[in-house]
Coordinates of N, CA, C and O in Angstrom, one line a residue:
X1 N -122.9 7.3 -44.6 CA -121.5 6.7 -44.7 C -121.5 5.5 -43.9 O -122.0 5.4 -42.8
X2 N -120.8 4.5 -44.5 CA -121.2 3.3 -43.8 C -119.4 2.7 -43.5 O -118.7 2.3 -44.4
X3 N -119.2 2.9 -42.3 CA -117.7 2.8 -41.9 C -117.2 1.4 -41.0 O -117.8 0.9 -40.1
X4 N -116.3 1.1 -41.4 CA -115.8 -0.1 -40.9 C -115.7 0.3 -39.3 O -115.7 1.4 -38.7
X5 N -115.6 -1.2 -38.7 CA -115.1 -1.4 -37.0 C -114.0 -0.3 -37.3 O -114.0 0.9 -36.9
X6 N -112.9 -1.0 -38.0 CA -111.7 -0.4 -38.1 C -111.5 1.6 -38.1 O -110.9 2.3 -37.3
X7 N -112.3 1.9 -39.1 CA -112.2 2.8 -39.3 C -112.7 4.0 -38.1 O -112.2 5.1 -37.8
X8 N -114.4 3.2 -37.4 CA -114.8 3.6 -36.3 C -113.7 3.8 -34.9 O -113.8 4.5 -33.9
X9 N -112.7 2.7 -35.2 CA -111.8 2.9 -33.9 C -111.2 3.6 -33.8 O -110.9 4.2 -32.8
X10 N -110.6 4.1 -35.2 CA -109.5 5.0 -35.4 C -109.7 6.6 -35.2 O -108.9 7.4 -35.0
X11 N -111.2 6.8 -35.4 CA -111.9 7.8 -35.1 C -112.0 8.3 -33.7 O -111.7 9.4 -33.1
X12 N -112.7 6.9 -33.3 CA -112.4 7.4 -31.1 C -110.8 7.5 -30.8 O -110.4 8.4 -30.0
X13 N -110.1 6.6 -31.3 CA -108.9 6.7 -30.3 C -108.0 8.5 -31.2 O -107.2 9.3 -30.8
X14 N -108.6 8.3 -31.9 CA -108.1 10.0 -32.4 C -108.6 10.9 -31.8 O -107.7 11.6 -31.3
X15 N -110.0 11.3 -31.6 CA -110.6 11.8 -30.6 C -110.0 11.9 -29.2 O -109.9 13.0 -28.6
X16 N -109.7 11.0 -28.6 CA -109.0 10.6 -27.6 C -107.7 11.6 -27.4 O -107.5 12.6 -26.6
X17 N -106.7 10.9 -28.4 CA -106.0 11.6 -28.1 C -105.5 13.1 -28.5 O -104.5 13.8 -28.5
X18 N -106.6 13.1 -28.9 CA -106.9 14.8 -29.1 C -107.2 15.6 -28.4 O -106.9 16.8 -28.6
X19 N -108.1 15.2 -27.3 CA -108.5 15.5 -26.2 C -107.5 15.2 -25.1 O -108.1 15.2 -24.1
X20 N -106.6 15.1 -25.0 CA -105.3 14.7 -24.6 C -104.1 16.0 -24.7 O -103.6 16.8 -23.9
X21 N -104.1 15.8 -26.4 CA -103.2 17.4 -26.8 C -104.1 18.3 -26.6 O -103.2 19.2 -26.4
X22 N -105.0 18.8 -26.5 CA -106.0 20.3 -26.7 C -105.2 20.4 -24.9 O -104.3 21.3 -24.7
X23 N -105.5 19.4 -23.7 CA -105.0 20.0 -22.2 C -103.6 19.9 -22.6 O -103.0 20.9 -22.2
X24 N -102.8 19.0 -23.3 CA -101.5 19.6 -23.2 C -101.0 20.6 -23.3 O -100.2 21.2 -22.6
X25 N -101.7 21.2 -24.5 CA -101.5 22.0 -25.2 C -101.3 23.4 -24.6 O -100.6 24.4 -24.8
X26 N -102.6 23.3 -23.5 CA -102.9 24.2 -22.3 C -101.9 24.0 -21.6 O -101.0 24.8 -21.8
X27 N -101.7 23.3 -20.8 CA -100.3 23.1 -19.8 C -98.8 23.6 -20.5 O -97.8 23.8 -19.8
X28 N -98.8 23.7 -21.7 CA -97.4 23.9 -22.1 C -97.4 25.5 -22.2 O -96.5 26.2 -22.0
X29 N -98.8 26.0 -22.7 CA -98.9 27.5 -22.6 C -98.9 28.2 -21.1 O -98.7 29.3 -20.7
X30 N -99.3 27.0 -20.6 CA -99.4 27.8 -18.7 C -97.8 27.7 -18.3 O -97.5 28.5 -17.4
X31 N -97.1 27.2 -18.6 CA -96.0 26.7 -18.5 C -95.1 27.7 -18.8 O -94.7 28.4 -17.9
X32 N -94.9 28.0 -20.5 CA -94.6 29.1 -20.7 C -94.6 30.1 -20.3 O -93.5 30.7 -20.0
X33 N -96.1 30.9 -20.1 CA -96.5 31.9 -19.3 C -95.5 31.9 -18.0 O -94.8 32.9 -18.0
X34 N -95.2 31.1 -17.1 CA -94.8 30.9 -15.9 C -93.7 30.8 -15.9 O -93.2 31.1 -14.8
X35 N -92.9 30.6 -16.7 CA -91.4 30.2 -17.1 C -91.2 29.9 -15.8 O -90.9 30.8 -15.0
X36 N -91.2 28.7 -15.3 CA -90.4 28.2 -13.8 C -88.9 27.9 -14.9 O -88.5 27.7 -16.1
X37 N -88.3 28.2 -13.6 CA -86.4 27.8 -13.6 C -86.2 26.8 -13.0 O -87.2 26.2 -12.6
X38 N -84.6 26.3 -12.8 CA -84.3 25.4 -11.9 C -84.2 25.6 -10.3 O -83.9 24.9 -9.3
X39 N -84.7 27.0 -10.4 CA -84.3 27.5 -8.7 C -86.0 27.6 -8.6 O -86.3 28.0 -7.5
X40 N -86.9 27.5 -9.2 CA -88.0 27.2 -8.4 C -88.5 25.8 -8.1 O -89.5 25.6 -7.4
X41 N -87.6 24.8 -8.8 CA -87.9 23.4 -8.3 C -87.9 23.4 -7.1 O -88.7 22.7 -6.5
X42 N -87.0 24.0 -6.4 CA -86.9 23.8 -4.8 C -87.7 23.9 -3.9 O -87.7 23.2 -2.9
X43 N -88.9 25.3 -4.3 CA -90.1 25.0 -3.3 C -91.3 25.5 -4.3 O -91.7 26.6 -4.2
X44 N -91.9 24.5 -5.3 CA -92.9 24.6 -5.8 C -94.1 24.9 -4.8 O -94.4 24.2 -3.8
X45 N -94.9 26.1 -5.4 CA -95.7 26.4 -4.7 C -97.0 25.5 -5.5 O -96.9 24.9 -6.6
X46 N -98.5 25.5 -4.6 CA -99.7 24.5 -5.0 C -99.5 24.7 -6.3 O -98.8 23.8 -6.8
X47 N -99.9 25.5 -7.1 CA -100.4 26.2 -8.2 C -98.9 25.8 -9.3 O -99.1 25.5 -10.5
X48 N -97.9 25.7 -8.9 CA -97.1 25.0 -9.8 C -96.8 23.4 -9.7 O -96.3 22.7 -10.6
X49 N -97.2 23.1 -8.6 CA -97.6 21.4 -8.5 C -98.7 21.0 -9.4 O -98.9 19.8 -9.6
X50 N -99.5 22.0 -9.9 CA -100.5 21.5 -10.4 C -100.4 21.3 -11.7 O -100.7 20.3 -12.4
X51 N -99.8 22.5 -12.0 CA -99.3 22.5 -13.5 C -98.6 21.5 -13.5 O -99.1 20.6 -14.1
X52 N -97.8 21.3 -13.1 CA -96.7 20.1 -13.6 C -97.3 19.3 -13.6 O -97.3 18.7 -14.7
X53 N -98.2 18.6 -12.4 CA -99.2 17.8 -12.6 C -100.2 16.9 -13.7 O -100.5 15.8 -14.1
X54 N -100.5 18.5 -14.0 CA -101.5 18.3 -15.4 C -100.9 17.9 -16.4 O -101.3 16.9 -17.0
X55 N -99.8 18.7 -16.8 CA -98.4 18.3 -17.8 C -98.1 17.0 -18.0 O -97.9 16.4 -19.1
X56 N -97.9 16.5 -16.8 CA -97.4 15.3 -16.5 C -98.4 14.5 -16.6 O -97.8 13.6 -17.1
X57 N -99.5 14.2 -16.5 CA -100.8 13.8 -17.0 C -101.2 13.1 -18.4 O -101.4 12.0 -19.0
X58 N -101.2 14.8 -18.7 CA -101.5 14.6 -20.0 C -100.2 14.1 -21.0 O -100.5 13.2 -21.8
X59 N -99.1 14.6 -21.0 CA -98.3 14.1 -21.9 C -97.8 12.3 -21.4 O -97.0 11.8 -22.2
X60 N -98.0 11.6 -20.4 CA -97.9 10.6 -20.3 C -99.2 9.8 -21.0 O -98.9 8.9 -21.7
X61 N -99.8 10.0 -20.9 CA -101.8 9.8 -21.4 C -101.6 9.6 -22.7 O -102.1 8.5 -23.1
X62 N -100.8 10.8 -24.1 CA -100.8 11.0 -24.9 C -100.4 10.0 -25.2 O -101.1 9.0 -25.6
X63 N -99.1 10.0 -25.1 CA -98.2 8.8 -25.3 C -98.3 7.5 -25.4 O -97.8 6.7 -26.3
X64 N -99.2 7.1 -24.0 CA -99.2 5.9 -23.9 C -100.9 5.6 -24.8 O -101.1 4.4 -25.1
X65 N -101.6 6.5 -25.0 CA -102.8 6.0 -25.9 C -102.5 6.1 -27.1 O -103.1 5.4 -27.9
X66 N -101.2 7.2 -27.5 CA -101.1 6.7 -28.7 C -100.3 5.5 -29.2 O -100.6 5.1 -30.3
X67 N -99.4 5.0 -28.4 CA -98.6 4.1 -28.5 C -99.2 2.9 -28.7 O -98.8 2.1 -29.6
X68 N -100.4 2.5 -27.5 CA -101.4 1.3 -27.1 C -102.9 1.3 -28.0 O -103.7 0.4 -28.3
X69 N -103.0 2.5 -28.2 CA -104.8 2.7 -29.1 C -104.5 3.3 -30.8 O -105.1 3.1 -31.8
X70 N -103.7 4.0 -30.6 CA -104.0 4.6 -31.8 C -103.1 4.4 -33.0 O -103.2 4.4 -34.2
X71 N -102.2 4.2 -32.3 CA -100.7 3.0 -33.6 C -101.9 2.0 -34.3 O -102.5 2.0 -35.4
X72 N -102.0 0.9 -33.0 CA -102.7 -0.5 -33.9 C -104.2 0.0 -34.4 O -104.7 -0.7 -35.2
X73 N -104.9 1.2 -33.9 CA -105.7 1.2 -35.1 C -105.7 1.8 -36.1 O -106.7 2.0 -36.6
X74 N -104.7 2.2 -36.5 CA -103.9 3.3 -37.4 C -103.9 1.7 -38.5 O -104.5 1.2 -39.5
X75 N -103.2 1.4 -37.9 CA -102.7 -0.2 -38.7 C -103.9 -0.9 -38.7 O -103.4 -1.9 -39.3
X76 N -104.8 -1.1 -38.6 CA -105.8 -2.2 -38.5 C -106.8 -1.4 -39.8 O -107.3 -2.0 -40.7
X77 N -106.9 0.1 -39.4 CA -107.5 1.1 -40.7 C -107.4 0.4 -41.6 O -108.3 -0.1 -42.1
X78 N -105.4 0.1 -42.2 CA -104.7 0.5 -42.7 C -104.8 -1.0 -44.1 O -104.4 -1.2 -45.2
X79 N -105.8 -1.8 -42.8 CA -105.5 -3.2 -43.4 C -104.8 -4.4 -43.0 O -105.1 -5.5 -43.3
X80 N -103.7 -3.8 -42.1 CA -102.6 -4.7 -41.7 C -103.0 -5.2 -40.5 O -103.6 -4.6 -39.7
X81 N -102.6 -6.6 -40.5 CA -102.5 -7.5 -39.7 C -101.2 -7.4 -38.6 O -100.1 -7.9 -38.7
X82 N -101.8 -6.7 -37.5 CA -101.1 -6.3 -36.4 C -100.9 -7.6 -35.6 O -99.7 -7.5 -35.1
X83 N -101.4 -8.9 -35.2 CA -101.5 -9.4 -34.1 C -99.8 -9.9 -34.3 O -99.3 -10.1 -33.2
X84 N -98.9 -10.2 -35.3 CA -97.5 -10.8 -35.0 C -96.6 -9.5 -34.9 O -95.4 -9.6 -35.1
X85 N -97.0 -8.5 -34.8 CA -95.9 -7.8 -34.9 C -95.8 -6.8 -33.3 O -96.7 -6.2 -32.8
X86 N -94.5 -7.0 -33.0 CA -94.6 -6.8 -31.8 C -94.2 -4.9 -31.8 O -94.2 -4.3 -32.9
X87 N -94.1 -4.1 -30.5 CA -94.8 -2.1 -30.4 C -93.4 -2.3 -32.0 O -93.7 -2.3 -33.2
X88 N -92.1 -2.4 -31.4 CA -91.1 -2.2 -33.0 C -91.5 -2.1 -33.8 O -91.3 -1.1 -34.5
X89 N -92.2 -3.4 -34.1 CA -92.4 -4.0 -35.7 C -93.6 -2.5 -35.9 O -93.4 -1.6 -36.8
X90 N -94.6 -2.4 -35.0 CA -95.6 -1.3 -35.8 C -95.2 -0.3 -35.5 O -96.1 0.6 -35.7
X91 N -94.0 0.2 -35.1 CA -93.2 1.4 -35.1 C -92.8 1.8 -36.6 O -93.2 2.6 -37.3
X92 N -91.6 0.8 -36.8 CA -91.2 0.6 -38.5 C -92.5 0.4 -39.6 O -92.5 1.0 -40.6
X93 N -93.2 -0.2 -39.3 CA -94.3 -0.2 -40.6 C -95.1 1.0 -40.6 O -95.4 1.6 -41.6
X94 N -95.3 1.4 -39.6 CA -95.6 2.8 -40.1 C -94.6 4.2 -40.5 O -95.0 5.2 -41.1
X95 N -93.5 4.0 -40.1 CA -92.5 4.5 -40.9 C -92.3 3.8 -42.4 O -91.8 4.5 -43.3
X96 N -92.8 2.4 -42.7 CA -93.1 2.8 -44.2 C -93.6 3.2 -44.7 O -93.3 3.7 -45.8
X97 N -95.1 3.1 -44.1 CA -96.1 3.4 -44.6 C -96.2 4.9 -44.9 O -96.9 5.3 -45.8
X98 N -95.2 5.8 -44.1 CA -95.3 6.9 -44.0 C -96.4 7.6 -43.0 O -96.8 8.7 -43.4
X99 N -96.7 7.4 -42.3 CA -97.2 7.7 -41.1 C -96.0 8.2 -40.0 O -96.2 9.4 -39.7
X100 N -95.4 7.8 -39.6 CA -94.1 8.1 -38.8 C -93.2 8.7 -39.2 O -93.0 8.4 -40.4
X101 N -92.2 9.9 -38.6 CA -91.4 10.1 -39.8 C -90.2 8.9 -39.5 O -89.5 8.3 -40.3
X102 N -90.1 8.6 -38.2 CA -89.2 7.9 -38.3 C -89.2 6.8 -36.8 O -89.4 7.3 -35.8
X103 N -89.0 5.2 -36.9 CA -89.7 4.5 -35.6 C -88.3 4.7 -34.9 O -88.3 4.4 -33.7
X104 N -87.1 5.2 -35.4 CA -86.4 5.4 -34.1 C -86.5 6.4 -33.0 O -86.4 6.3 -31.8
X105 N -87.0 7.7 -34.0 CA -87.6 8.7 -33.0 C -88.6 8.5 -32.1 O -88.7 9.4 -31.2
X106 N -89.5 7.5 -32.2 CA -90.3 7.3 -31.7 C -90.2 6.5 -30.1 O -90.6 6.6 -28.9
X107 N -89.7 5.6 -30.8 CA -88.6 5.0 -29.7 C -87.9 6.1 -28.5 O -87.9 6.0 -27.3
X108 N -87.3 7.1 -29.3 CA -86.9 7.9 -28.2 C -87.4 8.5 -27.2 O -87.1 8.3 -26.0
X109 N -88.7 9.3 -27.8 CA -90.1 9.6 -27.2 C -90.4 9.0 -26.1 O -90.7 9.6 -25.0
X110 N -90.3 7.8 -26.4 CA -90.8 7.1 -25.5 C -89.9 6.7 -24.2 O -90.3 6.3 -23.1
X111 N -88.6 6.8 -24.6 CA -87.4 6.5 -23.7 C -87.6 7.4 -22.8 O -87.7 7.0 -21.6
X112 N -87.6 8.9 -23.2 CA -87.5 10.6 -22.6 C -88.8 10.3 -21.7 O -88.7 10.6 -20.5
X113 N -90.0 9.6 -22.3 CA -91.6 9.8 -21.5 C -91.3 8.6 -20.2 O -91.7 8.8 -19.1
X114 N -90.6 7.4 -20.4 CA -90.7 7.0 -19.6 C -89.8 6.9 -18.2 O -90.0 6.5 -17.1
X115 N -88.4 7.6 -18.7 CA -87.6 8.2 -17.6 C -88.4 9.2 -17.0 O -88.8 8.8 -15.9
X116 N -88.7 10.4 -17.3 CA -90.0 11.3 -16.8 C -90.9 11.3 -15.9 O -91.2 12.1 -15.0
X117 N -91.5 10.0 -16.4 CA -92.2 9.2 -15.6 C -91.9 8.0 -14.4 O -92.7 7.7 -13.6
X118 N -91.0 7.6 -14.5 CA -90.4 6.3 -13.5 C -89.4 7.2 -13.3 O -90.1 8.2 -12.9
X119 N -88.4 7.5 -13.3 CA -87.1 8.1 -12.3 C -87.0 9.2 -11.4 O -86.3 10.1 -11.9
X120 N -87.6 9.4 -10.1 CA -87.7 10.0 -9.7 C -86.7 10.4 -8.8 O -86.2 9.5 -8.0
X121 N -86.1 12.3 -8.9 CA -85.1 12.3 -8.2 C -85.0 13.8 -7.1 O -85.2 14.9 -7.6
X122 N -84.8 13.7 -6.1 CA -84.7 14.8 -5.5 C -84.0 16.0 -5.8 O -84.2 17.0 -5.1
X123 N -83.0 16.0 -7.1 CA -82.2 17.3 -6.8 C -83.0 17.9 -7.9 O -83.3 17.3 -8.9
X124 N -83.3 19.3 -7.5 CA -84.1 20.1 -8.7 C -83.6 20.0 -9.7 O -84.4 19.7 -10.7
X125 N -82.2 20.1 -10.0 CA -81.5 20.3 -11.4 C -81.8 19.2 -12.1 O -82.5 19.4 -13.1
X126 N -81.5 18.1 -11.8 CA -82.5 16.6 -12.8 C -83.8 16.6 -12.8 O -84.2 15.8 -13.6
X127 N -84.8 17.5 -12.2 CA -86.2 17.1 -12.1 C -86.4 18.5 -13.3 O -87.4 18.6 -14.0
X128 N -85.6 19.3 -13.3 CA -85.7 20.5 -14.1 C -85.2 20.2 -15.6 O -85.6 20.6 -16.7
X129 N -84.4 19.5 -15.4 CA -83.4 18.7 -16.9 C -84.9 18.0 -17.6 O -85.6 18.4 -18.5
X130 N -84.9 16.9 -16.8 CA -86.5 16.1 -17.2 C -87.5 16.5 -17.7 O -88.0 16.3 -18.8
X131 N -87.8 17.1 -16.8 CA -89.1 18.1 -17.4 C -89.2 19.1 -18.9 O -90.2 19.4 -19.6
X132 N -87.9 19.5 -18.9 CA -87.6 20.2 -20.3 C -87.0 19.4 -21.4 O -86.6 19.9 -22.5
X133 N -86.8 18.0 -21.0 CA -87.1 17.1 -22.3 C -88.4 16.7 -22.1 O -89.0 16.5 -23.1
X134 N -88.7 16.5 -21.5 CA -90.7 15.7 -21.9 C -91.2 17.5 -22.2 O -92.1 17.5 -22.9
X135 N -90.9 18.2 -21.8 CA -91.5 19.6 -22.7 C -91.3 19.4 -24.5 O -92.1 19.8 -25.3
X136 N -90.0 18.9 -24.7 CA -89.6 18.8 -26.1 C -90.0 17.5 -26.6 O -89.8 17.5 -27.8
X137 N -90.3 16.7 -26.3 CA -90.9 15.4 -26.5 C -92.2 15.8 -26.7 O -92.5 15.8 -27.9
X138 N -93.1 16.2 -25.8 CA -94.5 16.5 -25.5 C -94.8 17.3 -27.0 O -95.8 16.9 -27.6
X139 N -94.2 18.3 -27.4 CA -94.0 19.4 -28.8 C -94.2 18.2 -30.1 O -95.1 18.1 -30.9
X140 N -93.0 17.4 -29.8 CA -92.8 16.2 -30.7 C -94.1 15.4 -31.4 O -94.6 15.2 -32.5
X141 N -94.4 15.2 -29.7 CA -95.8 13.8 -30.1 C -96.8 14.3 -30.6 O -97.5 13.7 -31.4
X142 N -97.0 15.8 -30.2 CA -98.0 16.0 -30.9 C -98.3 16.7 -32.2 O -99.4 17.0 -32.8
X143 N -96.6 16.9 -32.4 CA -95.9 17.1 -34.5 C -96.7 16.2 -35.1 O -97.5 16.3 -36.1
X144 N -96.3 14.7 -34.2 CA -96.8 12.9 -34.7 C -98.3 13.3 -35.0 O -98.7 13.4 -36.2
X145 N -99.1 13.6 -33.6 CA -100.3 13.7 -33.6 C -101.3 14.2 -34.9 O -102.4 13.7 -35.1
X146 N -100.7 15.2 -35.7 CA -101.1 16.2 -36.2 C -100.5 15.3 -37.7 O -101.2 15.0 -38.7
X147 N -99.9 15.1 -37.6 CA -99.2 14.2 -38.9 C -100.3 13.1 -39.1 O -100.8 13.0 -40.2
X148 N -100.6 12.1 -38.2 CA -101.8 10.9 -37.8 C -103.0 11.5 -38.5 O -103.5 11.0 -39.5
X149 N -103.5 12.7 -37.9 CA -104.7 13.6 -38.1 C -104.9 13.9 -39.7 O -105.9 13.9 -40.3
X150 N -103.9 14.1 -40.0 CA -103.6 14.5 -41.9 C -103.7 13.6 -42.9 O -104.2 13.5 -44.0
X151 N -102.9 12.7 -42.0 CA -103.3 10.8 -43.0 C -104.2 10.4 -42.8 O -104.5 9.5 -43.5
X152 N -105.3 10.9 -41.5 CA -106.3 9.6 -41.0 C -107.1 9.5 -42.1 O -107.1 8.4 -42.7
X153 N -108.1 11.2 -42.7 CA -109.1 10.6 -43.6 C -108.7 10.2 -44.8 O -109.7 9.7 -45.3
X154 N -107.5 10.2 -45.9 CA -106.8 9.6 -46.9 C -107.6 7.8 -46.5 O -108.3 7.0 -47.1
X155 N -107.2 7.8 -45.1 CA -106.9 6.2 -44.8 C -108.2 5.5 -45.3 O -108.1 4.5 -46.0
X156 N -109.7 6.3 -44.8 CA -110.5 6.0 -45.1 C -110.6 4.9 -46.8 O -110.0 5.3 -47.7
X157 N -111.3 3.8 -47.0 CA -111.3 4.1 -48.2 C -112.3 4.5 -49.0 O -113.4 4.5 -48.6
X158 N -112.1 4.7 -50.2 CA -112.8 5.5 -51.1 C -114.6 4.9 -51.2 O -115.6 5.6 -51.6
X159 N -114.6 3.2 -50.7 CA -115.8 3.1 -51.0 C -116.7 3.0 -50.0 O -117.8 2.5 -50.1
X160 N -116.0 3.8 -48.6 CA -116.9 4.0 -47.6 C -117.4 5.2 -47.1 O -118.0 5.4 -46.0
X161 N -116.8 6.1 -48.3 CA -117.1 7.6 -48.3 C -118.3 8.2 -49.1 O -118.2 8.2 -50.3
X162 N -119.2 8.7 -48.6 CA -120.2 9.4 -49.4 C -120.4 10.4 -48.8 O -121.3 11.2 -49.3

């Protein structure tokens, strides 16, 4: 099989962030298991610092490699000439393309991951609010994830398949 740059990228940065959701995926089951509340924000012991940790880790990771690696080579696969179009513009074209279900959602994703990540606040109840939207975000990205995964080899094309 003799595969484009293009195609080769889209293969690592999928890989990538696959290896990304497989530990999320872990952290959201450790998570569960553990059901913390808002009244254990107050004195997280090691072992729940870590989890959060990892959580926080990896669903920032996800995000940001999918956003930065695996969007533009989604599009570069795809054909399209990414260099004028600014994160928006390849938000919506892949909402036409049908890759995305939708670039406003996506947008949001990203709103939720990056308060998450930058706003940091002392009262448990916000740090507990937070964390159970980037739990529902985290669910989200990797709906996307798995949707990316479904279109990738289609993307392929037909005369580089044997």
């Amino acid at each position: 099989m003799n595969q484009s740059p293009e195609q080769l990228a889209l293969q690592h940065h999928m890989a990538l962030c696959q290896s990304h959701a497989e530990a999320l995926q872990d952290a959201l089951q450790d998570m569960r298991n553990r059901a913390l509340n808002v009244d254990d924000y107050t004195h997280l012991n090691k072992a729940d610092r870590r989890l959060l940790d990892q959580f926080a880790y990896r669903y920032t990771r996800l995000q940001d490699d999918m956003g930065a690696k695996l969007i533009p080579a989604v599009l570069k696969a795809l054909g399209e000439d990414i260099a004028p179009l600014s994160a928006l513009d390849r938000f919506a074209r892949l909402e036409q393309l049908g890759w995305l279900a939708s670039a406003d959602e996506w947008q949001t994703l990203r709103q939720i991951r990056n308060q998450f990540a930058h706003d940091y606040s002392d009262n448990p109840t916000e740090r507990f609010e937070r964390q159970q939207a980037a739990v529902h975000a985290a669910v989200q990205l990797m709906s996307v994830l798995t949707r990316f995964q479904s279109k990738s080899t289609p993307a392929v094309p037909p005369s580089s398949r044997t």
